């Protein structure tokens, strides 16, 4: 066996080791989602504050930002200000809707959270985890952008802050509202 | 006397019969068994190394609920697995589907074993070849002059 072959073999083995290491210890939240380009599940749930039913169906034809959160989630608190700011930025556009999805939470805790941190958009409760499973959610916070056709165009796992805020507002939502192509590279 | 023997026998029969065992088996319905079998094939996305049957995470519990509900609605196990695959991708399956890059997971360990074995064989073979071999024939006997010199050196 020549040196070249030996080196190739070692590189292949190292590559395989790296793959297995990534598979065993890598964060599944970084796995690319299979949902992009698919129809957004038309979910519904009671409003956290009023108890009235909210259905995604009623917002068909609009750009919808769906943000999964929970009162026990630290990263949700981190992104809360940015999320409110994002709503502030687009709330006057009649083709934009923002919805919070309260995930695995107790109603009094969720209500207290919204009272304490404030909110300017509605939030629906995910009563049995069905909404989260329909959207392939791993944990909170997770944010989805749905286009006017009802297709999932973007998903981000983690707090929408810093450059992610810029990506979602400038590269995703703004172009979608203008019927322009989006840039999913962050 | 005959009555008391009969009573004792009946009592013994009751005490030795496997009632608790039977009760345990009857507790699990056909639906429970189906839920368990499907849940064992799906990965808990929170715990990663556990399936949703074994995991105690709330999301896993809710996923088991979804499996149960869909079975009640008449969905087949394949339909249910397909639903989870459509939401989470191949990662959700405890046993990765055999297609595309997933084949690496199936054949990877064998490649590692064969490649590693080959490298080890080559390395060990190289060591064995590098070791000096023992002399083939016995050394020639010492002549008288050399023997005397050696004796002198050993005595000094």
mmCIF file of C-alpha atoms in Angstrom:
data_model
loop_
_atom_site.group_PDB
_atom_site.id
_atom_site.type_symbol
_atom_site.label_atom_id
_atom_site.label_comp_id
_atom_site.label_asym_id
_atom_site.label_seq_id
_atom_site.Cartn_x
_atom_site.Cartn_y
_atom_site.Cartn_z
ATOM 1 C CA UNK A 1 0.000 0.000 0.000
ATOM 2 C CA UNK A 2 1.516 3.331 -1.049
ATOM 3 C CA UNK A 3 1.751 6.351 1.243
ATOM 4 C CA UNK A 4 -0.890 8.105 -0.850
ATOM 5 C CA UNK A 5 -3.399 5.305 -0.320
ATOM 6 C CA UNK A 6 -2.651 5.183 3.383
ATOM 7 C CA UNK A 7 -3.234 8.921 3.677
ATOM 8 C CA UNK A 8 -6.532 8.638 1.746
ATOM 9 C CA UNK A 9 -7.668 5.828 4.023
ATOM 10 C CA UNK A 10 -6.803 7.819 7.147
ATOM 11 C CA UNK A 11 -8.697 10.836 5.784
ATOM 12 C CA UNK A 12 -11.773 8.710 5.010
ATOM 13 C CA UNK A 13 -11.692 7.216 8.505
ATOM 14 C CA UNK A 14 -11.326 10.651 10.098
ATOM 15 C CA UNK A 15 -14.214 11.934 7.980
ATOM 16 C CA UNK A 16 -16.424 9.072 9.136
ATOM 17 C CA UNK A 17 -15.424 9.664 12.754
ATOM 18 C CA UNK A 18 -16.316 13.352 12.360
ATOM 19 C CA UNK A 19 -19.712 12.426 10.895
ATOM 20 C CA UNK A 20 -20.509 10.050 13.742
ATOM 21 C CA UNK A 21 -19.320 12.584 16.292
ATOM 22 C CA UNK A 22 -21.580 15.208 14.737
ATOM 23 C CA UNK A 23 -24.490 12.753 14.709
ATOM 24 C CA UNK A 24 -24.014 11.795 18.329
ATOM 25 C CA UNK A 25 -23.176 15.147 19.886
ATOM 26 C CA UNK A 26 -24.381 17.739 17.372
ATOM 27 C CA UNK A 27 -27.337 19.975 18.179
ATOM 28 C CA UNK A 28 -30.411 18.678 16.279
ATOM 29 C CA UNK A 29 -31.725 22.240 16.212
ATOM 30 C CA UNK A 30 -29.172 22.930 13.467
ATOM 31 C CA UNK A 31 -30.501 20.200 11.196
ATOM 32 C CA UNK A 32 -32.040 21.851 8.103
ATOM 33 C CA UNK A 33 -35.809 21.696 8.304
ATOM 34 C CA UNK A 34 -37.833 19.694 5.808
ATOM 35 C CA UNK A 35 -40.717 22.148 6.105
ATOM 36 C CA UNK A 36 -39.418 24.933 3.857
ATOM 37 C CA UNK A 37 -41.647 25.284 0.805
ATOM 38 C CA UNK A 38 -44.376 23.061 2.256
ATOM 39 C CA UNK A 39 -47.911 24.135 3.148
ATOM 40 C CA UNK A 40 -48.102 25.671 6.614
ATOM 41 C CA UNK A 41 -50.397 23.573 8.825
ATOM 42 C CA UNK A 42 -53.600 25.512 9.434
ATOM 43 C CA UNK A 43 -53.559 25.302 13.210
ATOM 44 C CA UNK A 44 -55.832 26.899 15.778
ATOM 45 C CA UNK A 45 -55.918 27.497 19.497
ATOM 46 C CA UNK A 46 -57.423 29.718 22.169
ATOM 47 C CA UNK A 47 -56.051 33.207 22.677
ATOM 48 C CA UNK A 48 -53.819 33.318 25.788
ATOM 49 C CA UNK A 49 -55.387 36.572 26.975
ATOM 50 C CA UNK A 50 -59.014 36.395 25.856
ATOM 51 C CA UNK A 51 -59.666 32.673 25.331
ATOM 52 C CA UNK A 52 -61.205 33.356 21.893
ATOM 53 C CA UNK A 53 -60.239 30.895 19.195
ATOM 54 C CA UNK A 54 -57.528 32.000 16.790
ATOM 55 C CA UNK A 55 -57.074 30.136 13.531
ATOM 56 C CA UNK A 56 -54.240 30.514 11.079
ATOM 57 C CA UNK A 57 -56.775 29.975 8.324
ATOM 58 C CA UNK A 58 -58.193 33.460 8.915
ATOM 59 C CA UNK A 59 -54.844 35.022 7.944
ATOM 60 C CA UNK A 60 -54.501 33.268 4.589
ATOM 61 C CA UNK A 61 -53.196 35.607 1.922
ATOM 62 C CA UNK A 62 -51.002 37.498 4.392
ATOM 63 C CA UNK A 63 -47.379 37.161 5.445
ATOM 64 C CA UNK A 64 -47.495 35.532 8.875
ATOM 65 C CA UNK A 65 -44.733 35.404 11.443
ATOM 66 C CA UNK A 66 -45.274 32.590 13.917
ATOM 67 C CA UNK A 67 -43.218 32.748 17.085
ATOM 68 C CA UNK A 68 -43.191 29.800 19.517
ATOM 69 C CA UNK A 69 -42.429 30.773 23.106
ATOM 70 C CA UNK A 70 -42.955 29.795 26.743
ATOM 71 C CA UNK A 71 -42.832 31.689 30.019
ATOM 72 C CA UNK A 72 -40.207 29.276 31.406
ATOM 73 C CA UNK A 73 -37.893 29.812 28.430
ATOM 74 C CA UNK A 74 -34.902 32.072 29.093
ATOM 75 C CA UNK A 75 -34.099 32.689 25.413
ATOM 76 C CA UNK A 76 -37.702 33.800 24.839
ATOM 77 C CA UNK A 77 -37.166 36.577 27.362
ATOM 78 C CA UNK A 78 -33.925 37.480 25.602
ATOM 79 C CA UNK A 79 -35.691 37.916 22.249
ATOM 80 C CA UNK A 80 -38.896 39.474 23.604
ATOM 81 C CA UNK A 81 -37.864 43.110 23.033
ATOM 82 C CA UNK A 82 -36.706 42.332 19.484
ATOM 83 C CA UNK A 83 -39.929 40.472 18.717
ATOM 84 C CA UNK A 84 -41.987 43.470 19.863
ATOM 85 C CA UNK A 85 -39.764 45.747 17.812
ATOM 86 C CA UNK A 86 -40.274 43.512 14.766
ATOM 87 C CA UNK A 87 -44.040 43.773 15.158
ATOM 88 C CA UNK A 88 -43.743 47.530 15.540
ATOM 89 C CA UNK A 89 -41.843 47.665 12.249
ATOM 90 C CA UNK A 90 -44.462 45.859 10.154
ATOM 91 C CA UNK A 91 -47.716 46.211 12.078
ATOM 92 C CA UNK A 92 -49.051 48.964 9.818
ATOM 93 C CA UNK A 93 -48.764 46.784 6.738
ATOM 94 C CA UNK A 94 -52.206 45.226 6.162
ATOM 95 C CA UNK A 95 -50.559 42.146 4.632
ATOM 96 C CA UNK A 96 -48.557 41.328 7.743
ATOM 97 C CA UNK A 97 -49.697 39.335 10.764
ATOM 98 C CA UNK A 98 -47.750 38.231 13.772
ATOM 99 C CA UNK A 99 -48.853 35.401 16.038
ATOM 100 C CA UNK A 100 -47.315 33.985 19.161
ATOM 101 C CA UNK A 101 -47.725 30.304 19.999
ATOM 102 C CA UNK A 102 -47.501 29.545 23.694
ATOM 103 C CA UNK A 103 -45.783 26.159 24.004
ATOM 104 C CA UNK A 104 -46.002 23.730 26.940
ATOM 105 C CA UNK A 105 -46.931 26.326 29.470
ATOM 106 C CA UNK A 106 -49.451 26.914 32.221
ATOM 107 C CA UNK A 107 -52.076 29.507 31.330
ATOM 108 C CA UNK A 108 -51.558 31.713 34.448
ATOM 109 C CA UNK A 109 -47.775 31.687 33.851
ATOM 110 C CA UNK A 110 -48.228 32.625 30.189
ATOM 111 C CA UNK A 111 -50.687 35.403 31.068
ATOM 112 C CA UNK A 112 -48.379 36.733 33.772
ATOM 113 C CA UNK A 113 -45.465 36.684 31.305
ATOM 114 C CA UNK A 114 -47.365 38.762 28.750
ATOM 115 C CA UNK A 115 -48.490 41.163 31.464
ATOM 116 C CA UNK A 116 -44.950 41.579 32.739
ATOM 117 C CA UNK A 117 -43.107 41.847 29.414
ATOM 118 C CA UNK A 118 -45.946 43.335 27.363
ATOM 119 C CA UNK A 119 -47.325 42.376 23.987
ATOM 120 C CA UNK A 120 -48.839 44.044 20.941
ATOM 121 C CA UNK A 121 -50.013 40.976 18.978
ATOM 122 C CA UNK A 122 -52.177 37.898 19.732
ATOM 123 C CA UNK A 123 -50.875 34.594 21.105
ATOM 124 C CA UNK A 124 -52.554 31.211 20.770
ATOM 125 C CA UNK A 125 -52.136 28.344 23.191
ATOM 126 C CA UNK A 126 -50.791 25.010 22.026
ATOM 127 C CA UNK A 127 -52.956 22.903 24.308
ATOM 128 C CA UNK A 128 -51.672 19.400 23.556
ATOM 129 C CA UNK A 129 -48.428 20.096 21.726
ATOM 130 C CA UNK A 130 -50.123 19.364 18.395
ATOM 131 C CA UNK A 131 -49.219 22.766 16.898
ATOM 132 C CA UNK A 132 -45.563 22.328 17.866
ATOM 133 C CA UNK A 133 -45.435 18.821 16.390
ATOM 134 C CA UNK A 134 -47.193 20.001 13.202
ATOM 135 C CA UNK A 135 -44.423 22.587 12.834
ATOM 136 C CA UNK A 136 -41.628 20.162 13.741
ATOM 137 C CA UNK A 137 -40.625 22.242 16.751
ATOM 138 C CA UNK A 138 -37.613 21.050 18.783
ATOM 139 C CA UNK A 139 -37.814 23.663 21.519
ATOM 140 C CA UNK A 140 -38.451 27.327 22.099
ATOM 141 C CA UNK A 141 -37.985 29.942 20.826
ATOM 142 C CA UNK A 142 -38.620 29.024 17.200
ATOM 143 C CA UNK A 143 -39.808 31.412 14.517
ATOM 144 C CA UNK A 144 -41.511 30.653 11.207
ATOM 145 C CA UNK A 145 -42.349 32.955 8.319
ATOM 146 C CA UNK A 146 -45.293 31.952 6.122
ATOM 147 C CA UNK A 147 -45.890 33.642 2.772
ATOM 148 C CA UNK A 148 -49.111 34.856 1.142
ATOM 149 C CA UNK A 149 -49.557 31.452 -0.506
ATOM 150 C CA UNK A 150 -49.557 29.759 2.864
ATOM 151 C CA UNK A 151 -46.113 28.170 2.371
ATOM 152 C CA UNK A 152 -43.439 28.046 5.059
ATOM 153 C CA UNK A 153 -40.583 30.146 3.711
ATOM 154 C CA UNK A 154 -38.266 30.437 6.688
ATOM 155 C CA UNK A 155 -37.585 28.853 10.048
ATOM 156 C CA UNK A 156 -35.189 29.939 12.740
ATOM 157 C CA UNK A 157 -34.407 28.123 15.963
ATOM 158 C CA UNK A 158 -33.201 30.430 18.725
ATOM 159 C CA UNK A 159 -33.712 34.029 19.791
ATOM 160 C CA UNK A 160 -34.452 36.559 17.059
ATOM 161 C CA UNK A 161 -31.860 39.109 18.069
ATOM 162 C CA UNK A 162 -28.878 40.869 16.491
ATOM 163 C CA UNK A 163 -28.110 39.749 12.954
ATOM 164 C CA UNK A 164 -31.052 37.320 12.969
ATOM 165 C CA UNK A 165 -33.399 40.244 13.522
ATOM 166 C CA UNK A 166 -31.838 41.963 10.519
ATOM 167 C CA UNK A 167 -32.053 38.801 8.401
ATOM 168 C CA UNK A 168 -35.703 38.188 9.198
ATOM 169 C CA UNK A 169 -36.810 41.783 8.797
ATOM 170 C CA UNK A 170 -34.705 42.830 5.785
ATOM 171 C CA UNK A 171 -34.099 39.593 3.898
ATOM 172 C CA UNK A 172 -37.319 37.686 4.575
ATOM 173 C CA UNK A 173 -40.366 39.712 5.627
ATOM 174 C CA UNK A 174 -39.720 42.960 3.714
ATOM 175 C CA UNK A 175 -39.151 41.174 0.344
ATOM 176 C CA UNK A 176 -42.168 38.898 0.913
ATOM 177 C CA UNK A 177 -44.396 41.901 1.517
ATOM 178 C CA UNK A 178 -43.129 43.416 -1.747
ATOM 179 C CA UNK A 179 -43.460 40.108 -3.641
ATOM 180 C CA UNK A 180 -39.709 40.001 -4.119
ATOM 181 C CA UNK A 181 -37.382 36.998 -3.786
ATOM 182 C CA UNK A 182 -36.083 36.370 -0.290
ATOM 183 C CA UNK A 183 -32.513 35.805 0.838
ATOM 184 C CA UNK A 184 -32.351 33.102 3.487
ATOM 185 C CA UNK A 185 -28.595 33.464 4.075
ATOM 186 C CA UNK A 186 -28.019 35.042 7.471
ATOM 187 C CA UNK B 1 -63.289 -33.213 57.116
ATOM 188 C CA UNK B 2 -63.952 -33.625 53.368
ATOM 189 C CA UNK B 3 -65.265 -30.013 53.274
ATOM 190 C CA UNK B 4 -62.164 -28.633 54.920
ATOM 191 C CA UNK B 5 -59.895 -30.472 52.418
ATOM 192 C CA UNK B 6 -61.955 -29.092 49.551
ATOM 193 C CA UNK B 7 -61.752 -25.580 51.047
ATOM 194 C CA UNK B 8 -57.979 -25.883 51.507
ATOM 195 C CA UNK B 9 -57.545 -27.041 47.894
ATOM 196 C CA UNK B 10 -59.629 -24.153 46.539
ATOM 197 C CA UNK B 11 -57.670 -21.708 48.681
ATOM 198 C CA UNK B 12 -54.375 -23.137 47.428
ATOM 199 C CA UNK B 13 -55.587 -22.903 43.836
ATOM 200 C CA UNK B 14 -56.518 -19.253 44.278
ATOM 201 C CA UNK B 15 -53.272 -18.389 45.997
ATOM 202 C CA UNK B 16 -51.041 -20.133 43.496
ATOM 203 C CA UNK B 17 -52.813 -19.022 40.319
ATOM 204 C CA UNK B 18 -51.098 -16.226 38.329
ATOM 205 C CA UNK B 19 -53.862 -13.618 38.698
ATOM 206 C CA UNK B 20 -51.619 -10.555 39.016
ATOM 207 C CA UNK B 21 -49.720 -11.644 35.925
ATOM 208 C CA UNK B 22 -52.913 -12.051 33.952
ATOM 209 C CA UNK B 23 -54.194 -8.699 35.164
ATOM 210 C CA UNK B 24 -51.004 -7.039 33.996
ATOM 211 C CA UNK B 25 -51.289 -8.526 30.530
ATOM 212 C CA UNK B 26 -54.948 -7.600 30.224
ATOM 213 C CA UNK B 27 -54.177 -3.976 31.221
ATOM 214 C CA UNK B 28 -52.379 -3.373 27.925
ATOM 215 C CA UNK B 29 -54.863 -3.180 25.082
ATOM 216 C CA UNK B 30 -54.076 -3.872 21.441
ATOM 217 C CA UNK B 31 -54.010 -0.102 20.922
ATOM 218 C CA UNK B 32 -51.431 0.332 23.719
ATOM 219 C CA UNK B 33 -49.221 -2.285 22.112
ATOM 220 C CA UNK B 34 -49.458 -0.537 18.735
ATOM 221 C CA UNK B 35 -48.673 2.839 20.331
ATOM 222 C CA UNK B 36 -45.655 1.313 22.080
ATOM 223 C CA UNK B 37 -44.338 -0.339 18.923
ATOM 224 C CA UNK B 38 -44.622 2.861 16.865
ATOM 225 C CA UNK B 39 -43.329 5.089 19.685
ATOM 226 C CA UNK B 40 -40.220 2.931 19.948
ATOM 227 C CA UNK B 41 -39.333 3.757 16.329
ATOM 228 C CA UNK B 42 -39.534 7.539 16.831
ATOM 229 C CA UNK B 43 -36.761 9.632 18.371
ATOM 230 C CA UNK B 44 -37.425 12.100 21.151
ATOM 231 C CA UNK B 45 -36.260 15.431 19.758
ATOM 232 C CA UNK B 46 -35.547 16.720 23.257
ATOM 233 C CA UNK B 47 -33.591 13.744 24.675
ATOM 234 C CA UNK B 48 -32.071 12.690 21.307
ATOM 235 C CA UNK B 49 -30.785 9.287 22.405
ATOM 236 C CA UNK B 50 -34.153 8.045 23.654
ATOM 237 C CA UNK B 51 -37.225 7.063 21.727
ATOM 238 C CA UNK B 52 -40.532 8.744 22.546
ATOM 239 C CA UNK B 53 -41.752 5.630 24.363
ATOM 240 C CA UNK B 54 -38.914 5.711 26.881
ATOM 241 C CA UNK B 55 -38.549 9.471 27.176
ATOM 242 C CA UNK B 56 -40.194 11.349 30.007
ATOM 243 C CA UNK B 57 -40.052 14.724 28.188
ATOM 244 C CA UNK B 58 -43.421 16.500 27.785
ATOM 245 C CA UNK B 59 -42.933 16.703 24.003
ATOM 246 C CA UNK B 60 -42.387 12.919 23.838
ATOM 247 C CA UNK B 61 -45.530 12.408 25.893
ATOM 248 C CA UNK B 62 -47.456 14.627 23.487
ATOM 249 C CA UNK B 63 -46.004 12.751 20.528
ATOM 250 C CA UNK B 64 -47.237 9.484 22.062
ATOM 251 C CA UNK B 65 -50.648 11.162 22.314
ATOM 252 C CA UNK B 66 -50.514 12.051 18.621
ATOM 253 C CA UNK B 67 -49.604 8.439 17.748
ATOM 254 C CA UNK B 68 -52.555 7.161 19.820
ATOM 255 C CA UNK B 69 -55.010 9.651 18.300
ATOM 256 C CA UNK B 70 -53.960 8.819 14.754
ATOM 257 C CA UNK B 71 -54.223 5.087 15.410
ATOM 258 C CA UNK B 72 -57.747 5.663 16.738
ATOM 259 C CA UNK B 73 -58.554 7.518 13.516
ATOM 260 C CA UNK B 74 -57.503 4.427 11.577
ATOM 261 C CA UNK B 75 -54.085 5.584 10.348
ATOM 262 C CA UNK B 76 -51.574 2.811 9.682
ATOM 263 C CA UNK B 77 -48.169 2.728 11.474
ATOM 264 C CA UNK B 78 -46.530 3.665 8.160
ATOM 265 C CA UNK B 79 -48.847 6.695 7.791
ATOM 266 C CA UNK B 80 -47.940 7.845 11.306
ATOM 267 C CA UNK B 81 -44.209 7.446 10.712
ATOM 268 C CA UNK B 82 -44.640 9.310 7.419
ATOM 269 C CA UNK B 83 -46.366 12.167 9.254
ATOM 270 C CA UNK B 84 -43.491 12.544 11.735
ATOM 271 C CA UNK B 85 -40.964 12.268 8.890
ATOM 272 C CA UNK B 86 -42.770 15.071 7.056
ATOM 273 C CA UNK B 87 -42.467 17.305 10.138
ATOM 274 C CA UNK B 88 -38.965 16.508 11.443
ATOM 275 C CA UNK B 89 -37.163 14.740 8.591
ATOM 276 C CA UNK B 90 -35.112 11.548 8.851
ATOM 277 C CA UNK B 91 -33.765 12.603 12.263
ATOM 278 C CA UNK B 92 -37.036 11.580 13.909
ATOM 279 C CA UNK B 93 -36.526 7.913 13.060
ATOM 280 C CA UNK B 94 -34.533 5.847 15.545
ATOM 281 C CA UNK B 95 -33.496 3.707 12.568
ATOM 282 C CA UNK B 96 -32.447 6.054 9.749
ATOM 283 C CA UNK B 97 -34.257 5.331 6.454
ATOM 284 C CA UNK B 98 -31.937 3.582 3.995
ATOM 285 C CA UNK B 99 -31.496 6.193 1.276
ATOM 286 C CA UNK B 100 -29.014 8.830 0.141
ATOM 287 C CA UNK B 101 -26.381 9.922 2.637
ATOM 288 C CA UNK B 102 -28.042 7.758 5.319
ATOM 289 C CA UNK B 103 -26.287 4.764 3.767
ATOM 290 C CA UNK B 104 -23.095 6.107 5.353
ATOM 291 C CA UNK B 105 -24.605 5.423 8.772
ATOM 292 C CA UNK B 106 -25.312 1.832 7.790
ATOM 293 C CA UNK B 107 -22.065 1.002 6.011
ATOM 294 C CA UNK B 108 -19.827 3.487 7.895
ATOM 295 C CA UNK B 109 -19.039 1.215 10.850
ATOM 296 C CA UNK B 110 -18.020 -1.599 8.497
ATOM 297 C CA UNK B 111 -15.818 0.787 6.490
ATOM 298 C CA UNK B 112 -14.259 1.963 9.762
ATOM 299 C CA UNK B 113 -13.672 -1.610 10.859
ATOM 300 C CA UNK B 114 -12.220 -2.742 7.538
ATOM 301 C CA UNK B 115 -10.149 0.405 6.965
ATOM 302 C CA UNK B 116 -8.893 0.468 10.548
ATOM 303 C CA UNK B 117 -8.107 -3.255 10.392
ATOM 304 C CA UNK B 118 -6.205 -2.822 7.129
ATOM 305 C CA UNK B 119 -4.160 0.057 8.540
ATOM 306 C CA UNK B 120 -3.443 -1.911 11.707
ATOM 307 C CA UNK B 121 -2.398 -4.977 9.676
ATOM 308 C CA UNK B 122 -0.040 -2.890 7.528
ATOM 309 C CA UNK B 123 1.451 -1.193 10.576
ATOM 310 C CA UNK B 124 2.023 -4.421 12.509
ATOM 311 C CA UNK B 125 3.378 -6.094 9.387
ATOM 312 C CA UNK B 126 5.877 -3.246 9.003
ATOM 313 C CA UNK B 127 7.043 -3.663 12.618
ATOM 314 C CA UNK B 128 7.478 -7.417 12.174
ATOM 315 C CA UNK B 129 9.533 -6.941 8.991
ATOM 316 C CA UNK B 130 11.709 -4.291 10.649
ATOM 317 C CA UNK B 131 12.736 -6.631 13.525
ATOM 318 C CA UNK B 132 16.228 -8.217 12.871
ATOM 319 C CA UNK B 133 15.932 -11.942 12.271
ATOM 320 C CA UNK B 134 17.922 -14.425 14.439
ATOM 321 C CA UNK B 135 21.143 -15.839 12.858
ATOM 322 C CA UNK B 136 20.377 -18.730 10.569
ATOM 323 C CA UNK B 137 23.439 -20.908 11.510
ATOM 324 C CA UNK B 138 25.469 -21.398 14.752
ATOM 325 C CA UNK B 139 28.506 -19.077 15.052
ATOM 326 C CA UNK B 140 31.906 -20.618 14.247
ATOM 327 C CA UNK B 141 33.778 -22.018 17.300
ATOM 328 C CA UNK B 142 36.385 -19.763 18.968
ATOM 329 C CA UNK B 143 39.987 -20.439 18.172
ATOM 330 C CA UNK B 144 42.459 -20.986 21.028
ATOM 331 C CA UNK B 145 43.885 -17.464 20.884
ATOM 332 C CA UNK B 146 40.498 -15.805 21.125
ATOM 333 C CA UNK B 147 39.360 -18.101 23.955
ATOM 334 C CA UNK B 148 42.453 -17.221 26.028
ATOM 335 C CA UNK B 149 41.927 -13.507 25.427
ATOM 336 C CA UNK B 150 38.309 -13.744 26.596
ATOM 337 C CA UNK B 151 39.293 -15.625 29.752
ATOM 338 C CA UNK B 152 41.900 -12.972 30.550
ATOM 339 C CA UNK B 153 39.370 -10.189 30.117
ATOM 340 C CA UNK B 154 36.837 -11.940 32.329
ATOM 341 C CA UNK B 155 39.369 -12.491 35.099
ATOM 342 C CA UNK B 156 40.603 -8.863 35.085
#
